[in-house]
Amino acid sequence: MANLEKHSYFWVFCLFSVKPQKPLMVMEYWSGWFDTWGEHHHVFHAEDMLAVVAEILERGVSINLYMFHGGTNFGFVNGAMDFGTYKPQVTSYDYDAPLSEAGDCTIKYHLLRNLFSQYHSEPLPEVPLPQERVAYQTVLTQQHISLWDSLQFTDKPYQSERPVNMENLPVNDNNGQSSGYTLYETTISRGGTLSSQNNIRDRALVFVDGQFVGCLDYKCHEVTLPEAEAHRTLALLVENCGRVNYGKALDNQRKGIVGDIVLNHTPLRGFTTFCLDLKPSFIKRLSNSCQWKTDSQSPSVPGFLQARLCVDGPPKDTFIKLPGWGKGVVFVNEQNLGRYWIIGPQHFLYLPGPWLRRGENQITVFEEQKTDGKIVFSENPDHGKTIDVYKMPFCTLL
């Protein structure tokens, strides 16, 4: 029996051996699996799934499908898994479910519907017609503002001798920062080896006087800083990539910088910290500012870029694609749509029609690495390369 099937039946038969007269139910039968950045999109083939579900029902066991309808980790609400290696989940929670993230009836849905109809005495209702989707015309970014110029629209920065983690910052009525980015700045007078000592949660872009010099994360703990004689500003833009919701590392989930950062074996001191949780209030202040640049020069990254999408008629569902971009977050009419990252597997963001309005719509993108200024729309998603969940090691499913 395949790994996924073993997991599905195991607890049911354990219960049956203890209480044979009690009703049985598979409480969480996986229709697919979630995706993590940098890996493949997980699929569970419809025919394989149908055979297992049919056997469960034939044995008189009830079943709950997880997921029956795929979803979306809008904004910063994606989780992460950790079985010794931290892996943040992507924005899409399509899960290869019978009903897709956008509400499409998949082959899985129709096969399951036919199977379930055998256990129903009356004909099932008609399947609803699919929602109409639109591939809007490609739009170009028209304005841009660097991250450094945008800091004036954040709350007052916090001064501290040592770095303070995200949750303990005196922001949001002293409730701390829960998600997004945090920018830490300090002054250095020399170059050398900058070591995170694994105190970055979860990923930091490192800048010296606004120039990118490297990235620190769970795999890379050191960056070499260039030598110079004058005092310079060292900045670390730290991203909370998502808290662990599956795995062994469910405790101690502080984010930001959680301990000392060391330059040539000496801990850095004297930090100025900016909260960049990118809430709608910040995006609104930023959008209404007069600091945006419209010149033809390449926009400074990291930074914010803005475009306008004109919708004629009632808004329809669509998918945003950013093929020439690197990594960042998309905001539609000041609401956080979610994260994107060139490493995939996800190469789209699902944009529901209700997020749009007839007429002009504002699209703001926070980009960390690179951009070609083009925002593309499609009627269909692009989940990237796929892998069958049957090929996953059994230990990762428990």
Short mmCIF file of C-alpha atoms in Angstrom, two decimals:
data_model
loop_
_atom_site.label_atom_id
_atom_site.label_comp_id
_atom_site.label_asym_id
_atom_site.label_seq_id
_atom_site.Cartn_x
_atom_site.Cartn_y
_atom_site.Cartn_z
CA MET A 1 0.00 0.00 0.00
CA ALA A 2 1.36 3.44 -0.92
CA ASN A 3 2.64 5.78 1.79
CA LEU A 4 -0.26 8.20 1.60
CA GLU A 5 -2.77 5.38 1.87
CA LYS A 6 -0.97 3.93 4.90
CA HIS A 7 -1.19 7.24 6.67
CA SER A 8 -4.88 7.63 5.84
CA TYR A 9 -5.88 4.23 7.20
CA PHE A 10 -3.55 3.89 10.15
CA TRP A 11 -5.49 5.75 12.80
CA VAL A 12 -8.85 4.44 11.57
CA PHE A 13 -7.78 0.85 12.10
CA CYS A 14 -6.22 1.69 15.46
CA LEU A 15 -9.58 3.08 16.56
CA PHE A 16 -11.43 0.06 15.15
CA SER A 17 -9.25 -2.33 17.16
CA VAL A 18 -10.10 -0.46 20.37
CA LYS A 19 -13.77 0.37 19.74
CA PRO A 20 -15.08 -1.91 16.99
CA GLN A 21 -18.70 -0.89 17.53
CA LYS A 22 -18.10 2.83 17.06
CA PRO A 23 -18.51 4.66 13.72
CA LEU A 24 -15.28 5.23 11.80
CA MET A 25 -14.17 8.34 9.95
CA VAL A 26 -11.02 9.43 8.15
CA MET A 27 -10.85 12.95 9.54
CA GLU A 28 -8.20 14.36 7.20
CA TYR A 29 -7.72 12.57 3.91
CA TRP A 30 -5.23 14.57 1.87
CA SER A 31 -6.27 15.47 -1.65
CA GLY A 32 -2.80 16.86 -2.35
CA TRP A 33 -0.11 18.68 -0.42
CA PHE A 34 1.03 22.26 0.14
CA ASP A 35 4.01 23.80 -1.67
CA THR A 36 7.15 25.42 -0.30
CA TRP A 37 9.37 27.94 -2.06
CA GLY A 38 12.14 26.49 -4.19
CA GLU A 39 10.57 23.05 -4.58
CA HIS A 40 8.03 21.48 -6.97
CA HIS A 41 4.24 21.81 -6.99
CA HIS A 42 2.76 18.73 -5.33
CA VAL A 43 0.04 16.76 -7.12
CA PHE A 44 -1.96 13.66 -6.21
CA HIS A 45 -3.29 12.10 -9.39
CA ALA A 46 -7.05 11.84 -9.58
CA GLU A 47 -7.17 8.12 -10.42
CA ASP A 48 -4.94 7.24 -7.46
CA MET A 49 -7.04 9.32 -5.10
CA LEU A 50 -10.32 7.90 -6.38
CA ALA A 51 -9.21 4.31 -5.79
CA VAL A 52 -8.40 5.03 -2.14
CA VAL A 53 -11.58 7.03 -1.46
CA ALA A 54 -13.67 4.30 -3.10
CA GLU A 55 -12.12 1.66 -0.84
CA ILE A 56 -12.70 3.76 2.27
CA LEU A 57 -16.39 4.15 1.40
CA GLU A 58 -16.75 0.47 0.51
CA ARG A 59 -15.55 -0.41 4.00
CA GLY A 60 -18.33 1.75 5.46
CA VAL A 61 -15.97 4.44 6.70
CA SER A 62 -16.87 8.14 6.51
CA ILE A 63 -14.38 10.60 5.08
CA ASN A 64 -13.40 14.26 5.25
CA LEU A 65 -11.26 15.61 2.41
CA TYR A 66 -8.45 18.02 3.19
CA MET A 67 -8.57 20.13 1.10
CA PHE A 68 -11.79 19.87 -0.88
CA HIS A 69 -11.49 23.50 -2.03
CA GLY A 70 -8.05 24.99 -2.53
CA GLY A 71 -7.35 28.45 -1.13
CA THR A 72 -4.92 31.36 -1.00
CA ASN A 73 -2.50 32.56 1.69
CA PHE A 74 -3.32 36.21 1.05
CA GLY A 75 -1.00 38.80 2.52
CA PHE A 76 1.55 37.43 4.99
CA VAL A 77 -0.57 34.57 6.38
CA ASN A 78 1.36 31.70 4.76
CA GLY A 79 2.87 29.23 7.18
CA ALA A 80 6.01 27.11 7.04
CA MET A 81 7.10 23.55 7.76
CA ASP A 82 10.19 22.49 9.69
CA PHE A 83 11.48 18.95 10.18
CA GLY A 84 15.03 20.14 10.75
CA THR A 85 14.97 22.45 7.73
CA TYR A 86 12.84 25.60 7.64
CA LYS A 87 10.65 25.75 4.49
CA PRO A 88 8.18 28.63 4.04
CA GLN A 89 4.99 27.87 2.14
CA VAL A 90 4.01 29.72 -1.03
CA THR A 91 1.11 32.15 -1.38
CA SER A 92 -1.10 29.68 -3.24
CA TYR A 93 -2.85 27.00 -1.19
CA ASP A 94 -4.36 25.34 -4.24
CA TYR A 95 -3.32 21.96 -2.76
CA ASP A 96 -4.24 20.16 -6.01
CA ALA A 97 -7.73 20.06 -4.47
CA PRO A 98 -10.92 18.91 -6.28
CA LEU A 99 -12.01 22.57 -6.41
CA SER A 100 -9.05 24.71 -7.39
CA GLU A 101 -7.84 27.89 -5.74
CA ALA A 102 -9.93 29.86 -8.24
CA GLY A 103 -13.02 27.61 -7.80
CA ASP A 104 -12.59 25.47 -10.91
CA CYS A 105 -14.11 21.97 -10.95
CA THR A 106 -11.15 19.71 -11.68
CA ILE A 107 -11.07 16.12 -12.96
CA LYS A 108 -10.77 15.11 -9.31
CA TYR A 109 -14.01 16.91 -8.55
CA HIS A 110 -15.97 15.18 -11.31
CA LEU A 111 -14.63 11.72 -10.44
CA LEU A 112 -15.45 12.19 -6.77
CA ARG A 113 -18.88 13.56 -7.64
CA ASN A 114 -19.67 10.44 -9.66
CA LEU A 115 -18.43 8.25 -6.82
CA PHE A 116 -20.39 10.08 -4.12
CA SER A 117 -23.56 10.01 -6.24
CA GLN A 118 -23.61 6.25 -5.77
CA TYR A 119 -24.21 6.82 -2.07
CA HIS A 120 -27.01 9.36 -2.60
CA SER A 121 -30.59 8.30 -3.31
CA GLU A 122 -31.48 11.40 -5.35
CA PRO A 123 -29.72 13.03 -8.30
CA LEU A 124 -27.15 15.64 -7.32
CA PRO A 125 -27.70 19.29 -8.31
CA GLU A 126 -26.19 20.50 -11.56
CA VAL A 127 -22.56 21.56 -11.47
CA PRO A 128 -22.33 25.39 -11.47
CA LEU A 129 -20.86 27.01 -14.55
CA PRO A 130 -17.20 28.05 -14.18
CA GLN A 131 -16.46 31.65 -13.24
CA GLU A 132 -15.38 33.81 -16.16
CA ARG A 133 -11.78 35.00 -16.03
CA VAL A 134 -9.98 37.70 -17.97
CA ALA A 135 -6.39 38.18 -19.11
CA TYR A 136 -6.19 41.96 -18.78
CA GLN A 137 -3.74 43.89 -20.91
CA THR A 138 -0.17 44.05 -19.64
CA VAL A 139 0.47 47.22 -17.64
CA LEU A 140 3.74 49.05 -17.03
CA THR A 141 4.86 50.60 -13.78
CA GLN A 142 4.71 54.37 -13.97
CA GLN A 143 6.17 55.49 -10.64
CA HIS A 144 8.78 54.24 -8.21
CA ILE A 145 10.22 55.08 -4.81
CA SER A 146 13.19 53.46 -3.10
CA LEU A 147 12.90 51.66 0.20
CA TRP A 148 15.12 54.29 1.80
CA ASP A 149 12.88 57.16 0.66
CA SER A 150 9.80 55.29 1.89
CA LEU A 151 11.02 55.07 5.50
CA GLN A 152 9.63 58.52 6.27
CA PHE A 153 6.13 57.03 5.98
CA THR A 154 6.73 54.34 8.61
CA ASP A 155 6.09 54.82 12.31
CA LYS A 156 8.81 56.44 14.40
CA PRO A 157 11.92 54.23 14.38
CA TYR A 158 13.05 52.56 17.59
CA GLN A 159 16.49 53.16 19.06
CA SER A 160 18.18 50.37 21.01
CA GLU A 161 21.67 49.27 21.93
CA ARG A 162 21.06 45.64 20.95
CA PRO A 163 18.84 44.37 18.14
CA VAL A 164 15.23 43.79 19.23
CA ASN A 165 13.15 41.01 17.71
CA MET A 166 10.04 41.83 15.72
CA GLU A 167 7.50 40.88 18.39
CA ASN A 168 9.10 43.05 21.09
CA LEU A 169 9.25 46.28 19.08
CA PRO A 170 7.20 49.08 20.71
CA VAL A 171 4.84 49.44 17.73
CA ASN A 172 1.13 48.82 17.11
CA ASP A 173 0.15 50.17 20.55
CA ASN A 174 3.06 48.26 22.11
CA ASN A 175 1.73 44.95 20.80
CA GLY A 176 4.81 44.43 18.65
CA GLN A 177 5.13 43.54 14.97
CA SER A 178 3.68 40.24 13.79
CA SER A 179 4.55 40.01 10.10
CA GLY A 180 6.25 41.62 7.13
CA TYR A 181 9.74 43.10 7.15
CA THR A 182 11.89 44.83 9.76
CA LEU A 183 14.80 47.10 8.82
CA TYR A 184 17.76 47.29 11.22
CA GLU A 185 20.41 50.00 10.76
CA THR A 186 23.67 50.62 12.57
CA THR A 187 26.99 52.34 11.87
CA ILE A 188 30.20 50.50 11.02
CA SER A 189 33.73 51.81 10.49
CA ARG A 190 35.38 48.80 8.89
CA GLY A 191 34.76 45.89 6.57
CA GLY A 192 35.29 42.21 7.13
CA THR A 193 33.14 39.20 7.97
CA LEU A 194 29.59 39.84 9.08
CA SER A 195 28.17 36.81 10.90
CA SER A 196 24.52 36.29 11.78
CA GLN A 197 25.33 33.44 14.18
CA ASN A 198 22.03 32.01 12.92
CA ASN A 199 20.14 34.87 14.61
CA ILE A 200 18.26 35.95 11.47
CA ARG A 201 14.58 34.98 11.28
CA ASP A 202 14.12 34.25 8.49
CA ARG A 203 15.98 36.02 5.69
CA ALA A 204 17.94 39.28 5.53
CA LEU A 205 19.21 41.39 2.66
CA VAL A 206 22.42 43.17 3.72
CA PHE A 207 23.28 46.70 2.52
CA VAL A 208 26.21 49.05 3.09
CA ASP A 209 25.28 52.68 2.39
CA GLY A 210 22.31 51.42 0.39
CA GLN A 211 24.34 49.03 -1.77
CA PHE A 212 23.43 45.35 -1.66
CA VAL A 213 26.28 43.12 -0.48
CA GLY A 214 24.65 39.78 0.31
CA CYS A 215 21.94 37.71 1.91
CA LEU A 216 21.77 35.98 5.30
CA ASP A 217 19.36 33.13 6.04
CA TYR A 218 19.26 29.66 7.61
CA LYS A 219 21.79 28.32 5.09
CA CYS A 220 24.14 31.31 4.78
CA HIS A 221 25.39 32.82 8.06
CA GLU A 222 28.21 35.04 6.79
CA VAL A 223 28.64 37.93 4.35
CA THR A 224 31.84 39.78 3.50
CA LEU A 225 31.61 43.57 3.83
CA PRO A 226 33.87 45.79 1.68
CA GLU A 227 36.67 47.73 3.38
CA ALA A 228 36.45 51.52 3.72
CA GLU A 229 37.91 54.20 5.97
CA ALA A 230 34.81 56.30 6.63
CA HIS A 231 31.83 55.46 8.82
CA ARG A 232 29.07 53.76 6.85
CA THR A 233 25.50 52.63 7.42
CA LEU A 234 24.93 48.90 7.64
CA ALA A 235 21.30 47.91 7.01
CA LEU A 236 19.66 44.51 7.34
CA LEU A 237 16.22 44.12 5.80
CA VAL A 238 14.83 41.08 7.62
CA GLU A 239 11.75 39.25 6.32
CA ASN A 240 9.42 37.11 8.42
CA CYS A 241 8.83 34.42 5.78
CA GLY A 242 6.07 32.67 7.75
CA ARG A 243 5.71 30.93 11.10
CA VAL A 244 5.98 27.16 11.39
CA ASN A 245 2.57 25.48 11.45
CA TYR A 246 3.70 21.95 10.60
CA GLY A 247 6.71 20.12 11.98
CA LYS A 248 8.82 19.91 15.09
CA ALA A 249 9.80 23.58 15.45
CA LEU A 250 6.51 24.95 16.75
CA ASP A 251 8.06 26.71 19.76
CA ASN A 252 10.38 29.73 19.89
CA GLN A 253 9.04 31.47 16.78
CA ARG A 254 10.41 34.95 17.33
CA LYS A 255 11.16 36.83 14.11
CA GLY A 256 13.50 39.60 12.99
CA ILE A 257 16.94 39.57 14.64
CA VAL A 258 16.84 37.34 17.72
CA GLY A 259 20.42 37.71 19.00
CA ASP A 260 23.75 39.37 18.32
CA ILE A 261 25.05 40.10 14.83
CA VAL A 262 28.85 40.02 14.81
CA LEU A 263 31.37 41.91 12.65
CA ASN A 264 34.88 40.44 12.91
CA HIS A 265 33.93 38.70 16.17
CA THR A 266 32.61 41.93 17.74
CA PRO A 267 28.83 42.22 18.41
CA LEU A 268 27.25 45.22 16.71
CA ARG A 269 25.57 47.83 18.87
CA GLY A 270 23.47 50.99 18.44
CA PHE A 271 20.53 50.03 16.25
CA THR A 272 17.80 52.08 14.62
CA THR A 273 14.88 49.81 13.76
CA PHE A 274 12.01 50.47 11.33
CA CYS A 275 8.77 48.47 11.36
CA LEU A 276 7.81 47.57 7.78
CA ASP A 277 4.72 45.44 8.30
CA LEU A 278 3.33 47.04 5.11
CA LYS A 279 -0.20 47.46 6.45
CA PRO A 280 -2.85 49.24 4.32
CA SER A 281 -2.34 52.45 6.34
CA PHE A 282 1.33 52.55 5.32
CA ILE A 283 0.59 51.74 1.68
CA LYS A 284 -2.04 54.50 1.66
CA ARG A 285 0.40 57.08 3.11
CA LEU A 286 2.98 55.99 0.58
CA SER A 287 0.52 56.13 -2.34
CA ASN A 288 -0.65 59.64 -1.44
CA SER A 289 2.86 61.03 -1.06
CA CYS A 290 4.60 63.31 -3.54
CA GLN A 291 7.89 61.39 -3.28
CA TRP A 292 7.23 59.08 -6.22
CA LYS A 293 9.59 59.41 -9.16
CA THR A 294 8.42 59.17 -12.75
CA ASP A 295 11.75 59.58 -14.56
CA SER A 296 12.99 57.02 -17.06
CA GLN A 297 15.87 55.85 -14.87
CA SER A 298 15.78 52.28 -13.62
CA PRO A 299 13.97 52.14 -10.27
CA SER A 300 16.06 51.58 -7.17
CA VAL A 301 15.56 48.20 -5.52
CA PRO A 302 14.53 47.33 -2.97
CA GLY A 303 11.69 49.72 -3.52
CA PHE A 304 8.06 50.23 -4.42
CA LEU A 305 6.69 50.45 -7.96
CA GLN A 306 3.21 51.52 -8.95
CA ALA A 307 1.02 50.82 -11.97
CA ARG A 308 -2.60 51.44 -12.99
CA LEU A 309 -4.98 48.80 -14.30
CA CYS A 310 -8.11 50.06 -16.02
CA VAL A 311 -11.06 47.64 -15.87
CA ASP A 312 -13.86 48.15 -18.39
CA GLY A 313 -17.06 46.54 -17.21
CA PRO A 314 -17.60 44.30 -14.21
CA PRO A 315 -14.29 43.07 -12.71
CA LYS A 316 -13.40 39.42 -13.34
CA ASP A 317 -10.99 36.98 -11.73
CA THR A 318 -7.47 36.94 -13.17
CA PHE A 319 -3.92 35.82 -12.41
CA ILE A 320 -0.99 38.20 -12.04
CA LYS A 321 2.38 37.08 -13.40
CA LEU A 322 5.70 38.88 -12.91
CA PRO A 323 8.16 37.00 -15.15
CA GLY A 324 10.85 39.70 -15.13
CA TRP A 325 10.77 40.35 -11.40
CA GLY A 326 12.69 38.81 -8.49
CA LYS A 327 10.99 38.63 -5.10
CA GLY A 328 8.45 40.73 -3.27
CA VAL A 329 4.85 41.50 -2.43
CA VAL A 330 1.90 42.75 -4.52
CA PHE A 331 -0.75 45.18 -3.27
CA VAL A 332 -4.01 45.75 -5.16
CA ASN A 333 -5.95 48.85 -4.17
CA GLU A 334 -3.80 48.99 -1.00
CA GLN A 335 -4.64 45.40 0.03
CA ASN A 336 -1.88 42.79 0.33
CA LEU A 337 -2.39 40.12 -2.34
CA GLY A 338 0.63 38.02 -1.34
CA ARG A 339 4.26 37.16 -1.97
CA TYR A 340 5.95 36.14 -5.21
CA TRP A 341 9.44 34.73 -5.79
CA ILE A 342 11.23 33.85 -9.00
CA ILE A 343 12.46 30.52 -7.56
CA GLY A 344 8.90 29.14 -7.76
CA PRO A 345 7.24 26.74 -7.99
CA GLN A 346 4.40 29.28 -8.01
CA HIS A 347 4.65 31.73 -10.92
CA PHE A 348 1.39 33.63 -10.46
CA LEU A 349 -0.83 35.32 -7.91
CA TYR A 350 -4.56 34.64 -7.94
CA LEU A 351 -6.44 37.95 -8.09
CA PRO A 352 -10.17 37.54 -7.37
CA GLY A 353 -12.51 39.88 -9.23
CA PRO A 354 -13.94 41.39 -5.98
CA TRP A 355 -10.49 42.83 -5.22
CA LEU A 356 -10.86 44.99 -8.34
CA ARG A 357 -13.25 47.79 -9.17
CA ARG A 358 -14.66 49.14 -12.41
CA GLY A 359 -12.34 51.83 -13.75
CA GLU A 360 -8.87 52.55 -12.40
CA ASN A 361 -7.13 50.16 -10.02
CA GLN A 362 -3.86 50.78 -8.23
CA ILE A 363 -1.23 48.03 -8.20
CA THR A 364 1.76 48.57 -5.92
CA VAL A 365 4.67 46.13 -5.86
CA PHE A 366 7.40 45.95 -3.25
CA GLU A 367 10.37 44.42 -5.08
CA GLU A 368 13.57 43.29 -3.37
CA GLN A 369 15.86 42.33 -6.24
CA LYS A 370 15.04 43.21 -9.86
CA THR A 371 12.22 44.29 -12.16
CA ASP A 372 11.42 44.87 -15.81
CA GLY A 373 8.40 47.02 -14.92
CA LYS A 374 5.84 44.78 -16.65
CA ILE A 375 2.82 43.29 -14.87
CA VAL A 376 1.21 40.51 -16.91
CA PHE A 377 -2.27 39.00 -16.51
CA SER A 378 -3.46 35.52 -17.45
CA GLU A 379 -6.65 33.47 -17.39
CA ASN A 380 -4.79 30.44 -16.03
CA PRO A 381 -2.29 29.76 -13.25
CA ASP A 382 1.25 28.46 -13.63
CA HIS A 383 2.12 26.11 -10.76
CA GLY A 384 5.55 25.29 -12.15
CA LYS A 385 7.18 21.86 -12.17
CA THR A 386 5.21 19.14 -10.41
CA ILE A 387 6.00 16.15 -8.22
CA ASP A 388 3.70 13.27 -7.26
CA VAL A 389 3.06 13.15 -3.51
CA TYR A 390 3.58 9.37 -3.68
CA LYS A 391 7.28 10.11 -4.34
CA MET A 392 7.62 12.06 -1.10
CA PRO A 393 9.40 10.32 1.79
CA PHE A 394 6.82 8.93 4.21
CA CYS A 395 8.46 10.69 7.17
CA THR A 396 7.66 14.11 5.71
CA LEU A 397 3.96 13.30 5.71
CA LEU A 398 3.74 12.47 9.41
#
